[in-house]
Amino acid sequence: MPLPPRTLNGARVGITDTTLRDAHQSLFATRMRTEHMLAVAAYLDRVGFYSMEVWGGATFDTCLRYLKEDPWERLRQLRATIVNTPLQMLLRGQNLVGYKPYADDVVDAFVHRMVDTGIDIVRVFDALNDVRNIERAAESVKHAGAHLQGAICYTTSPVHTIDGFVAYAKQLRDIGADSICVKDMAGILAPRAAEELVARLVSEVRLPVQVHSHYTSGMASMTYLKAIEAGATAVDCATSTVALGSSQPPSESLIVALAGTEYDTGIDVRRIRPASSILKQIIDNTPEYHNLIGPLQVSAEVLTYQIPGGMISNLRAQLKEMHAENRLDEILSEVPRVREELGWPPLVTPMSQIVGTQAAFNVILNERYKNISNEVSNYIRGNYGRPAGTIDPKLAARVLNGEQPVTRRPGDGLEPGMPSARKAVERFGGDEFDAISWALFPKETESYLAGKA
Ligand code: CO
């Protein structure tokens, strides 16, 4: 499927508005409620964005777990309100919107239902850039008739190179990607690196290139400009009210910066004003949002720690609950050590949680690897896919205990998940959508359905 048409004539660069997904995921732990989304959705829809990212990532889980809302109903309502702009979502490959690989039948059911409900563009990534974890989701997205955007998780490490990212993008193209996204979840993509990577993707992969970054390190606006000059045709921004910090760069600044140039977005910046002022009111009047928002100044540490926006925001919230906020800095410096020992996985879901939790164990228990999480063990056994680097042999030996890690595709060898999920929701009068939620998050879905009944 080709790119959806630009919403305004003459636009050379499109903006994906992340206000309703990544912006609040990164700034206030994904807590934005559907009613607040609906209060601004129609205004955002009139702006002329290339697309609006409104679903996926951590929003599905948070809906059920914390907000006691139905993520499917949210999507239906957003689709009914947003009638001009293509809707985009973020899919974690075989992990869907969860934290571990699911069986292929769950992948198929999830993708088909979300596309039927109104998703136009599906951005698919795998935390380890292991294409085997994207294959099945890609096939489903194509079959369902949506735009497949294959995302490269950008990171820096001794084992990650521009050549490697370009080779991976070609694999994404070969499984049917309609466009490529450079996904810089931590905001560490430097302008010069973006320029080189985008130029090579444009000339060697020959698909439209979109760049996704975070403002955490303060580089994202510079990076976008260089990426656009190198041929990127779309970038991700958020309404100024929920931009900066660990969120995206503000749309308004980019629109004005590019106005009148050969990269004009075709958007009249004044169109964003109604949405940004309504959002400001909502946040000001909602303590559970503004209490979670961390400092909005540049976090220079991210350049060392490579921690994505959502991860910092969640770590801060978790430590607050444990009254252990004073150990955040120690945990942040433990993260790169754990990452190296695990073969340099990019810090993106679920690896950001897996590495972050292990780093927290290592610090809070005052002994490194005193406790090895189940997820780290499963990762070392190969159940999440293949890392780019090598896992620390001593750590691996301790976990494997003489066994060999698995080499098959992580989705293989998983029992189908839908038949038992359908049966489980029967007693609540649940439908197919509830069954999919159950297959992903049984506990949370059970308590949601029980509460509804
Ligand atoms: Co992001």
Short mmCIF file of C-alpha atoms and ligand atoms in Angstrom, two decimals:
data_model
loop_
_atom_site.label_atom_id
_atom_site.label_comp_id
_atom_site.label_asym_id
_atom_site.label_seq_id
_atom_site.Cartn_x
_atom_site.Cartn_y
_atom_site.Cartn_z
CA MET A 1 0.00 0.00 0.00
CA PRO A 2 1.45 3.40 -0.93
CA LEU A 3 1.79 6.21 1.58
CA PRO A 4 -1.56 7.77 2.41
CA PRO A 5 -2.01 11.04 0.51
CA ARG A 6 -0.75 14.20 2.13
CA THR A 7 -3.57 16.02 3.84
CA LEU A 8 -2.59 19.42 2.46
CA ASN A 9 -1.45 20.32 -1.03
CA GLY A 10 2.17 21.20 -1.51
CA ALA A 11 3.52 19.67 1.68
CA ARG A 12 7.03 18.37 1.17
CA VAL A 13 7.53 17.16 4.71
CA GLY A 14 4.82 15.53 6.77
CA ILE A 15 4.46 15.68 10.51
CA THR A 16 3.18 12.76 12.54
CA ASP A 17 1.55 14.17 15.65
CA THR A 18 2.33 12.02 18.70
CA THR A 19 0.29 14.04 21.21
CA LEU A 20 -2.11 11.18 21.94
CA ARG A 21 0.48 8.40 22.20
CA ASP A 22 4.20 8.91 22.65
CA ALA A 23 4.03 12.43 24.11
CA HIS A 24 2.05 11.43 27.20
CA GLN A 25 3.72 8.01 27.31
CA SER A 26 7.06 9.82 27.62
CA LEU A 27 5.97 12.73 29.80
CA PHE A 28 3.41 11.32 32.18
CA ALA A 29 3.70 7.56 32.12
CA THR A 30 1.03 6.96 29.41
CA ARG A 31 -1.76 8.07 31.70
CA MET A 32 -3.85 10.27 29.38
CA ARG A 33 -7.48 9.22 29.58
CA THR A 34 -9.72 8.73 26.57
CA GLU A 35 -12.10 11.55 27.52
CA HIS A 36 -9.18 14.00 27.44
CA MET A 37 -8.00 12.64 24.11
CA LEU A 38 -11.46 13.11 22.66
CA ALA A 39 -11.50 16.70 23.93
CA VAL A 40 -8.62 17.61 21.60
CA ALA A 41 -8.80 14.97 18.86
CA ALA A 42 -11.08 16.92 16.52
CA TYR A 43 -8.86 20.02 16.78
CA LEU A 44 -5.72 18.03 16.04
CA ASP A 45 -7.53 16.40 13.14
CA ARG A 46 -8.00 19.83 11.48
CA VAL A 47 -4.30 20.74 11.57
CA GLY A 48 -3.21 18.83 8.48
CA PHE A 49 -0.80 16.32 9.98
CA TYR A 50 0.53 13.53 7.82
CA SER A 51 -0.73 11.13 10.48
CA MET A 52 -1.65 11.02 14.15
CA GLU A 53 -0.09 8.37 16.36
CA VAL A 54 -2.84 7.52 18.80
CA TRP A 55 -2.56 3.88 19.81
CA GLY A 56 -0.17 1.05 20.59
CA GLY A 57 3.08 1.18 22.52
CA ALA A 58 2.27 1.25 26.22
CA THR A 59 -1.20 2.75 25.80
CA PHE A 60 -3.00 -0.60 25.51
CA ASP A 61 -1.58 -2.00 28.70
CA THR A 62 -2.02 1.26 30.63
CA CYS A 63 -5.65 1.55 29.55
CA LEU A 64 -6.52 -1.78 31.13
CA ARG A 65 -4.12 -1.79 34.05
CA TYR A 66 -4.34 1.74 35.40
CA LEU A 67 -7.15 3.60 33.69
CA LYS A 68 -9.69 0.74 33.69
CA GLU A 69 -10.60 1.64 30.14
CA ASP A 70 -11.10 -0.54 27.08
CA PRO A 71 -8.32 0.23 24.57
CA TRP A 72 -10.51 -0.99 21.70
CA GLU A 73 -13.31 1.36 22.65
CA ARG A 74 -10.76 4.18 22.79
CA LEU A 75 -9.69 3.39 19.24
CA ARG A 76 -13.31 3.28 18.03
CA GLN A 77 -14.03 6.66 19.57
CA LEU A 78 -10.85 8.22 18.22
CA ARG A 79 -11.60 6.90 14.75
CA ALA A 80 -15.10 8.34 14.90
CA THR A 81 -13.67 11.74 15.89
CA ILE A 82 -10.57 11.87 13.69
CA VAL A 83 -12.01 11.76 10.19
CA ASN A 84 -9.36 13.52 8.06
CA THR A 85 -6.03 12.26 9.34
CA PRO A 86 -4.58 8.75 8.95
CA LEU A 87 -4.31 6.98 12.30
CA GLN A 88 -1.02 5.44 13.22
CA MET A 89 -0.02 2.99 15.93
CA LEU A 90 3.18 1.45 17.29
CA LEU A 91 3.53 -2.33 17.28
CA ARG A 92 6.33 -4.23 19.04
CA GLY A 93 6.53 -6.96 16.40
CA GLN A 94 5.80 -10.42 17.77
CA ASN A 95 5.43 -8.80 21.22
CA LEU A 96 2.46 -6.74 19.88
CA VAL A 97 1.72 -4.22 22.65
CA GLY A 98 3.03 -6.50 25.38
CA TYR A 99 6.38 -7.43 26.85
CA LYS A 100 7.03 -10.92 25.49
CA PRO A 101 6.45 -12.78 22.23
CA TYR A 102 2.89 -14.00 21.51
CA ALA A 103 1.76 -16.88 19.34
CA ASP A 104 1.10 -16.20 15.66
CA ASP A 105 -2.68 -16.60 15.98
CA VAL A 106 -2.73 -13.78 18.56
CA VAL A 107 -0.62 -11.61 16.24
CA ASP A 108 -3.04 -12.19 13.36
CA ALA A 109 -6.16 -11.54 15.45
CA PHE A 110 -4.72 -8.38 17.00
CA VAL A 111 -3.53 -6.85 13.74
CA HIS A 112 -6.69 -7.61 11.80
CA ARG A 113 -8.99 -6.23 14.49
CA MET A 114 -7.03 -3.02 14.94
CA VAL A 115 -6.89 -2.34 11.21
CA ASP A 116 -10.62 -3.07 10.93
CA THR A 117 -11.22 -0.65 13.79
CA GLY A 118 -9.41 2.16 12.04
CA ILE A 119 -5.61 2.01 12.11
CA ASP A 120 -4.12 3.10 8.75
CA ILE A 121 -0.38 3.03 9.41
CA VAL A 122 1.36 0.39 11.50
CA ARG A 123 4.88 1.12 12.65
CA VAL A 124 6.48 -2.19 13.56
CA PHE A 125 9.74 -2.63 15.41
CA ASP A 126 11.63 -5.33 17.22
CA ALA A 127 13.69 -4.40 20.25
CA LEU A 128 16.64 -6.49 19.03
CA ASN A 129 16.27 -5.53 15.35
CA ASP A 130 15.71 -9.25 14.74
CA VAL A 131 13.61 -9.40 11.58
CA ARG A 132 12.21 -12.81 12.52
CA ASN A 133 10.22 -11.03 15.23
CA ILE A 134 8.61 -8.77 12.63
CA GLU A 135 7.80 -11.26 9.89
CA ARG A 136 4.44 -12.48 11.11
CA ALA A 137 3.15 -9.04 12.11
CA ALA A 138 4.29 -7.67 8.73
CA GLU A 139 2.41 -10.39 6.90
CA SER A 140 -0.74 -9.64 8.92
CA VAL A 141 -0.50 -5.88 8.35
CA LYS A 142 -0.15 -6.38 4.59
CA HIS A 143 -3.00 -8.85 4.56
CA ALA A 144 -5.22 -6.48 6.52
CA GLY A 145 -4.45 -3.75 3.97
CA ALA A 146 -2.68 -1.18 6.16
CA HIS A 147 0.53 0.73 5.51
CA LEU A 148 3.49 -1.19 6.92
CA GLN A 149 6.23 0.98 8.28
CA GLY A 150 9.30 -0.99 9.32
CA ALA A 151 11.24 0.65 12.12
CA ILE A 152 14.94 0.43 12.89
CA CYS A 153 15.64 0.78 16.60
CA TYR A 154 18.51 3.24 16.58
CA THR A 155 21.15 2.90 19.22
CA THR A 156 24.86 3.38 19.59
CA SER A 157 27.22 0.69 20.84
CA PRO A 158 30.43 -1.03 19.79
CA VAL A 159 28.34 -3.49 17.75
CA HIS A 160 25.91 -1.07 16.01
CA THR A 161 26.93 0.59 12.73
CA ILE A 162 25.28 2.57 9.93
CA ASP A 163 26.03 -0.37 7.61
CA GLY A 164 24.17 -2.67 10.01
CA PHE A 165 21.12 -0.39 10.14
CA VAL A 166 21.00 -0.11 6.34
CA ALA A 167 21.25 -3.89 6.00
CA TYR A 168 18.40 -4.27 8.49
CA ALA A 169 16.27 -1.76 6.56
CA LYS A 170 16.74 -3.90 3.46
CA GLN A 171 15.43 -6.89 5.39
CA LEU A 172 12.41 -4.80 6.38
CA ARG A 173 11.87 -3.84 2.75
CA ASP A 174 12.13 -7.48 1.74
CA ILE A 175 9.31 -8.47 4.09
CA GLY A 176 7.06 -5.80 2.58
CA ALA A 177 7.70 -2.49 4.39
CA ASP A 178 6.08 0.47 2.59
CA SER A 179 8.31 2.94 4.42
CA ILE A 180 11.16 2.94 6.91
CA CYS A 181 11.27 4.66 10.28
CA VAL A 182 14.45 5.51 12.09
CA LYS A 183 13.22 5.07 15.63
CA ASP A 184 15.40 6.95 18.08
CA MET A 185 13.56 6.17 21.29
CA ALA A 186 16.20 7.71 23.56
CA GLY A 187 16.92 10.92 21.67
CA ILE A 188 20.56 10.04 21.03
CA LEU A 189 20.56 10.26 17.22
CA ALA A 190 23.02 13.06 16.50
CA PRO A 191 22.40 15.38 13.53
CA ARG A 192 25.40 14.16 11.55
CA ALA A 193 24.55 10.50 12.10
CA ALA A 194 20.93 11.16 11.07
CA GLU A 195 22.14 12.84 7.90
CA GLU A 196 24.35 9.90 6.98
CA LEU A 197 21.83 7.21 7.91
CA VAL A 198 18.86 8.85 6.17
CA ALA A 199 20.86 9.61 3.02
CA ARG A 200 21.96 6.00 2.79
CA LEU A 201 18.45 4.66 3.46
CA VAL A 202 17.00 6.92 0.77
CA SER A 203 19.57 5.91 -1.84
CA GLU A 204 20.03 2.23 -0.96
CA VAL A 205 16.65 1.11 0.35
CA ARG A 206 14.54 3.39 -1.87
CA LEU A 207 11.56 3.72 0.44
CA PRO A 208 10.18 6.86 2.13
CA VAL A 209 12.03 7.53 5.38
CA GLN A 210 10.48 8.92 8.56
CA VAL A 211 12.41 9.91 11.67
CA HIS A 212 11.17 9.50 15.23
CA SER A 213 13.18 11.08 18.02
CA HIS A 214 12.84 12.39 21.56
CA TYR A 215 13.92 15.75 22.93
CA THR A 216 15.62 14.25 26.00
CA SER A 217 19.18 15.19 25.03
CA GLY A 218 18.19 18.45 23.34
CA MET A 219 19.33 17.35 19.87
CA ALA A 220 16.08 16.28 18.22
CA SER A 221 15.22 19.50 16.38
CA MET A 222 18.71 19.73 14.89
CA THR A 223 18.56 16.06 14.03
CA TYR A 224 15.22 16.48 12.25
CA LEU A 225 16.51 19.34 10.14
CA LYS A 226 19.55 17.35 9.03
CA ALA A 227 17.38 14.28 8.38
CA ILE A 228 14.95 16.33 6.30
CA GLU A 229 17.76 17.84 4.28
CA ALA A 230 19.04 14.32 3.69
CA GLY A 231 15.67 13.21 2.30
CA ALA A 232 13.40 12.21 5.19
CA THR A 233 9.80 12.89 4.19
CA ALA A 234 8.18 12.78 7.62
CA VAL A 235 9.14 13.39 11.24
CA ASP A 236 7.36 12.91 14.57
CA CYS A 237 6.45 15.93 16.69
CA ALA A 238 4.07 16.72 19.53
CA THR A 239 1.90 19.73 20.27
CA SER A 240 4.06 22.23 22.19
CA THR A 241 2.05 21.69 25.40
CA VAL A 242 3.28 18.10 25.63
CA ALA A 243 6.59 18.46 23.78
CA LEU A 244 10.24 18.74 24.89
CA GLY A 245 11.77 16.89 27.83
CA SER A 246 11.55 13.16 27.16
CA SER A 247 8.76 13.76 24.60
CA GLN A 248 9.05 14.82 20.94
CA PRO A 249 10.11 18.23 19.57
CA PRO A 250 7.22 20.71 19.24
CA SER A 251 5.31 20.73 15.93
CA GLU A 252 4.91 24.49 15.99
CA SER A 253 8.67 25.19 15.93
CA LEU A 254 9.31 22.82 13.06
CA ILE A 255 6.39 24.16 11.03
CA VAL A 256 7.69 27.73 11.30
CA ALA A 257 11.32 26.71 10.81
CA LEU A 258 10.48 25.01 7.52
CA ALA A 259 7.87 27.51 6.29
CA GLY A 260 8.72 29.01 2.93
CA THR A 261 11.57 26.57 2.34
CA GLU A 262 11.59 23.65 -0.05
CA TYR A 263 10.57 21.51 2.92
CA ASP A 264 7.43 23.49 3.84
CA THR A 265 4.98 21.33 5.80
CA GLY A 266 2.00 23.16 4.31
CA ILE A 267 0.58 23.62 7.81
CA ASP A 268 -0.58 27.00 9.13
CA VAL A 269 0.90 27.03 12.62
CA ARG A 270 -2.14 28.88 14.00
CA ARG A 271 -4.21 25.74 13.47
CA ILE A 272 -2.49 24.08 16.43
CA ARG A 273 -3.44 26.81 18.88
CA PRO A 274 -6.89 25.48 19.90
CA ALA A 275 -5.54 22.00 20.64
CA SER A 276 -2.53 23.29 22.57
CA SER A 277 -4.57 25.57 24.80
CA ILE A 278 -7.19 22.91 25.55
CA LEU A 279 -4.41 20.47 26.39
CA LYS A 280 -2.81 22.99 28.72
CA GLN A 281 -6.09 23.42 30.59
CA ILE A 282 -6.54 19.66 30.84
CA ILE A 283 -3.05 19.08 32.23
CA ASP A 284 -3.26 22.01 34.65
CA ASN A 285 -6.55 20.66 35.99
CA THR A 286 -5.43 17.02 36.25
CA PRO A 287 -2.99 16.51 39.15
CA GLU A 288 -2.36 12.86 38.26
CA TYR A 289 -0.86 14.12 34.99
CA HIS A 290 1.17 17.11 36.06
CA ASN A 291 2.46 15.41 39.20
CA LEU A 292 4.10 12.78 36.98
CA ILE A 293 5.80 15.22 34.62
CA GLY A 294 9.52 15.25 35.33
CA PRO A 295 11.92 18.11 34.72
CA LEU A 296 11.59 19.49 31.20
CA GLN A 297 15.16 20.66 30.86
CA VAL A 298 17.68 18.74 28.78
CA SER A 299 18.94 15.57 30.40
CA ALA A 300 22.56 15.41 29.33
CA GLU A 301 22.89 12.04 31.08
CA VAL A 302 20.82 10.39 28.40
CA LEU A 303 23.75 10.75 26.04
CA THR A 304 25.64 8.36 28.29
CA TYR A 305 22.83 6.14 29.53
CA GLN A 306 20.72 5.97 26.33
CA ILE A 307 17.52 5.64 28.30
CA PRO A 308 14.32 6.31 26.33
CA GLY A 309 11.81 8.90 27.49
CA GLY A 310 9.12 6.45 28.52
CA MET A 311 11.61 4.42 30.53
CA ILE A 312 12.83 7.36 32.60
CA SER A 313 9.27 8.47 33.25
CA ASN A 314 8.27 4.96 34.36
CA LEU A 315 11.39 4.34 36.43
CA ARG A 316 10.79 7.60 38.24
CA ALA A 317 7.17 6.61 38.97
CA GLN A 318 8.18 3.12 40.19
CA LEU A 319 10.94 4.43 42.44
CA LYS A 320 8.55 7.00 43.87
CA GLU A 321 6.20 4.19 44.89
CA MET A 322 9.10 2.33 46.51
CA HIS A 323 10.36 5.53 48.19
CA ALA A 324 13.70 4.88 46.49
CA GLU A 325 13.91 7.97 44.29
CA ASN A 326 17.31 8.77 45.76
CA ARG A 327 18.78 5.72 43.97
CA LEU A 328 17.74 6.81 40.47
CA ASP A 329 21.20 8.10 39.53
CA GLU A 330 22.89 4.86 40.63
CA ILE A 331 20.39 2.84 38.61
CA LEU A 332 20.93 5.03 35.56
CA SER A 333 24.67 4.38 35.67
CA GLU A 334 24.11 0.65 36.21
CA VAL A 335 21.97 0.45 33.04
CA PRO A 336 24.86 0.66 30.50
CA ARG A 337 26.80 -2.02 32.38
CA VAL A 338 23.86 -4.43 32.29
CA ARG A 339 23.29 -3.54 28.67
CA GLU A 340 26.86 -4.44 27.73
CA GLU A 341 26.64 -7.73 29.63
CA LEU A 342 23.47 -8.58 27.70
CA GLY A 343 25.07 -7.99 24.28
CA TRP A 344 24.07 -4.33 23.75
CA PRO A 345 20.29 -4.61 23.18
CA PRO A 346 18.73 -1.28 22.16
CA LEU A 347 16.87 0.17 25.14
CA VAL A 348 13.34 -0.05 23.85
CA THR A 349 10.38 -2.07 25.11
CA PRO A 350 10.68 -4.77 26.33
CA MET A 351 14.48 -4.55 26.58
CA SER A 352 14.34 -1.18 28.33
CA GLN A 353 12.19 -2.72 31.10
CA ILE A 354 14.26 -5.91 31.22
CA VAL A 355 17.55 -4.02 31.48
CA GLY A 356 16.06 -1.33 33.75
CA THR A 357 14.57 -3.84 36.20
CA GLN A 358 17.79 -5.86 36.37
CA ALA A 359 19.78 -2.65 36.91
CA ALA A 360 17.36 -1.71 39.71
CA PHE A 361 17.79 -5.18 41.33
CA ASN A 362 21.55 -4.85 41.06
CA VAL A 363 21.51 -1.49 42.85
CA ILE A 364 18.72 -1.92 45.39
CA LEU A 365 19.90 -5.37 46.56
CA ASN A 366 23.42 -3.94 46.88
CA GLU A 367 24.88 -6.89 44.92
CA ARG A 368 25.07 -7.31 41.16
CA TYR A 369 23.01 -10.25 39.84
CA LYS A 370 22.15 -11.44 43.33
CA ASN A 371 18.72 -11.86 41.79
CA ILE A 372 18.44 -12.53 38.03
CA SER A 373 14.97 -11.69 36.74
CA ASN A 374 12.94 -14.30 34.85
CA GLU A 375 12.99 -11.99 31.85
CA VAL A 376 16.79 -11.78 31.81
CA SER A 377 16.94 -15.57 32.06
CA ASN A 378 14.49 -15.96 29.20
CA TYR A 379 16.41 -13.44 27.15
CA ILE A 380 19.67 -15.28 27.70
CA ARG A 381 17.93 -18.52 26.66
CA GLY A 382 17.13 -16.86 23.30
CA ASN A 383 13.40 -16.48 23.81
CA TYR A 384 13.32 -12.82 22.78
CA GLY A 385 15.51 -13.18 19.70
CA ARG A 386 19.11 -12.58 18.76
CA PRO A 387 21.08 -9.67 20.21
CA ALA A 388 23.58 -7.79 18.04
CA GLY A 389 26.42 -8.41 20.48
CA THR A 390 27.62 -11.23 22.70
CA ILE A 391 26.16 -11.98 26.11
CA ASP A 392 28.67 -12.02 28.96
CA PRO A 393 29.84 -15.68 29.03
CA LYS A 394 29.87 -15.95 32.82
CA LEU A 395 26.37 -14.58 33.16
CA ALA A 396 25.16 -16.80 30.29
CA ALA A 397 26.73 -19.91 31.84
CA ARG A 398 25.03 -19.19 35.15
CA VAL A 399 21.61 -18.94 33.52
CA LEU A 400 21.95 -21.72 30.95
CA ASN A 401 23.40 -24.20 33.42
CA GLY A 402 24.76 -26.45 30.68
CA GLU A 403 21.81 -26.04 28.27
CA GLN A 404 22.03 -24.43 24.83
CA PRO A 405 20.11 -21.23 24.01
CA VAL A 406 17.29 -21.71 21.50
CA THR A 407 17.92 -20.60 17.91
CA ARG A 408 14.38 -20.83 16.51
CA ARG A 409 12.18 -17.79 15.81
CA PRO A 410 10.73 -16.73 19.18
CA GLY A 411 7.14 -16.97 17.86
CA ASP A 412 7.67 -20.64 16.94
CA GLY A 413 6.91 -23.20 19.54
CA LEU A 414 4.29 -21.06 21.29
CA GLU A 415 0.88 -22.65 21.79
CA PRO A 416 -1.97 -20.81 20.00
CA GLY A 417 -3.39 -18.23 22.38
CA MET A 418 -6.81 -17.34 21.00
CA PRO A 419 -8.87 -20.52 21.68
CA SER A 420 -8.27 -20.43 25.44
CA ALA A 421 -8.68 -16.63 25.56
CA ARG A 422 -12.07 -16.87 23.79
CA LYS A 423 -13.18 -19.47 26.28
CA ALA A 424 -11.93 -17.39 29.22
CA VAL A 425 -13.93 -14.27 28.32
CA GLU A 426 -17.12 -16.25 27.71
CA ARG A 427 -18.19 -16.10 31.34
CA PHE A 428 -18.03 -12.30 31.20
CA GLY A 429 -19.97 -12.16 27.95
CA GLY A 430 -16.79 -10.88 26.33
CA ASP A 431 -16.40 -10.50 22.57
CA GLU A 432 -13.48 -11.15 20.20
CA PHE A 433 -11.82 -7.85 21.18
CA ASP A 434 -11.95 -8.83 24.85
CA ALA A 435 -10.49 -12.21 23.95
CA ILE A 436 -7.53 -10.51 22.26
CA SER A 437 -7.00 -8.29 25.31
CA TRP A 438 -7.14 -11.44 27.44
CA ALA A 439 -4.58 -13.24 25.28
CA LEU A 440 -2.22 -10.31 25.86
CA PHE A 441 -2.97 -9.34 29.46
CA PRO A 442 -5.12 -12.01 31.15
CA LYS A 443 -4.98 -10.63 34.70
CA GLU A 444 -5.65 -7.03 33.74
CA THR A 445 -8.42 -7.99 31.33
CA GLU A 446 -10.07 -10.20 33.91
CA SER A 447 -10.17 -7.41 36.45
CA TYR A 448 -11.38 -4.94 33.80
CA LEU A 449 -14.18 -7.28 32.68
CA ALA A 450 -15.13 -8.16 36.25
CA GLY A 451 -15.30 -4.46 37.11
CA LYS A 452 -17.49 -3.77 34.08
CA ALA A 453 -19.88 -6.57 35.03
CO CO B 1 9.20 7.20 21.08
#
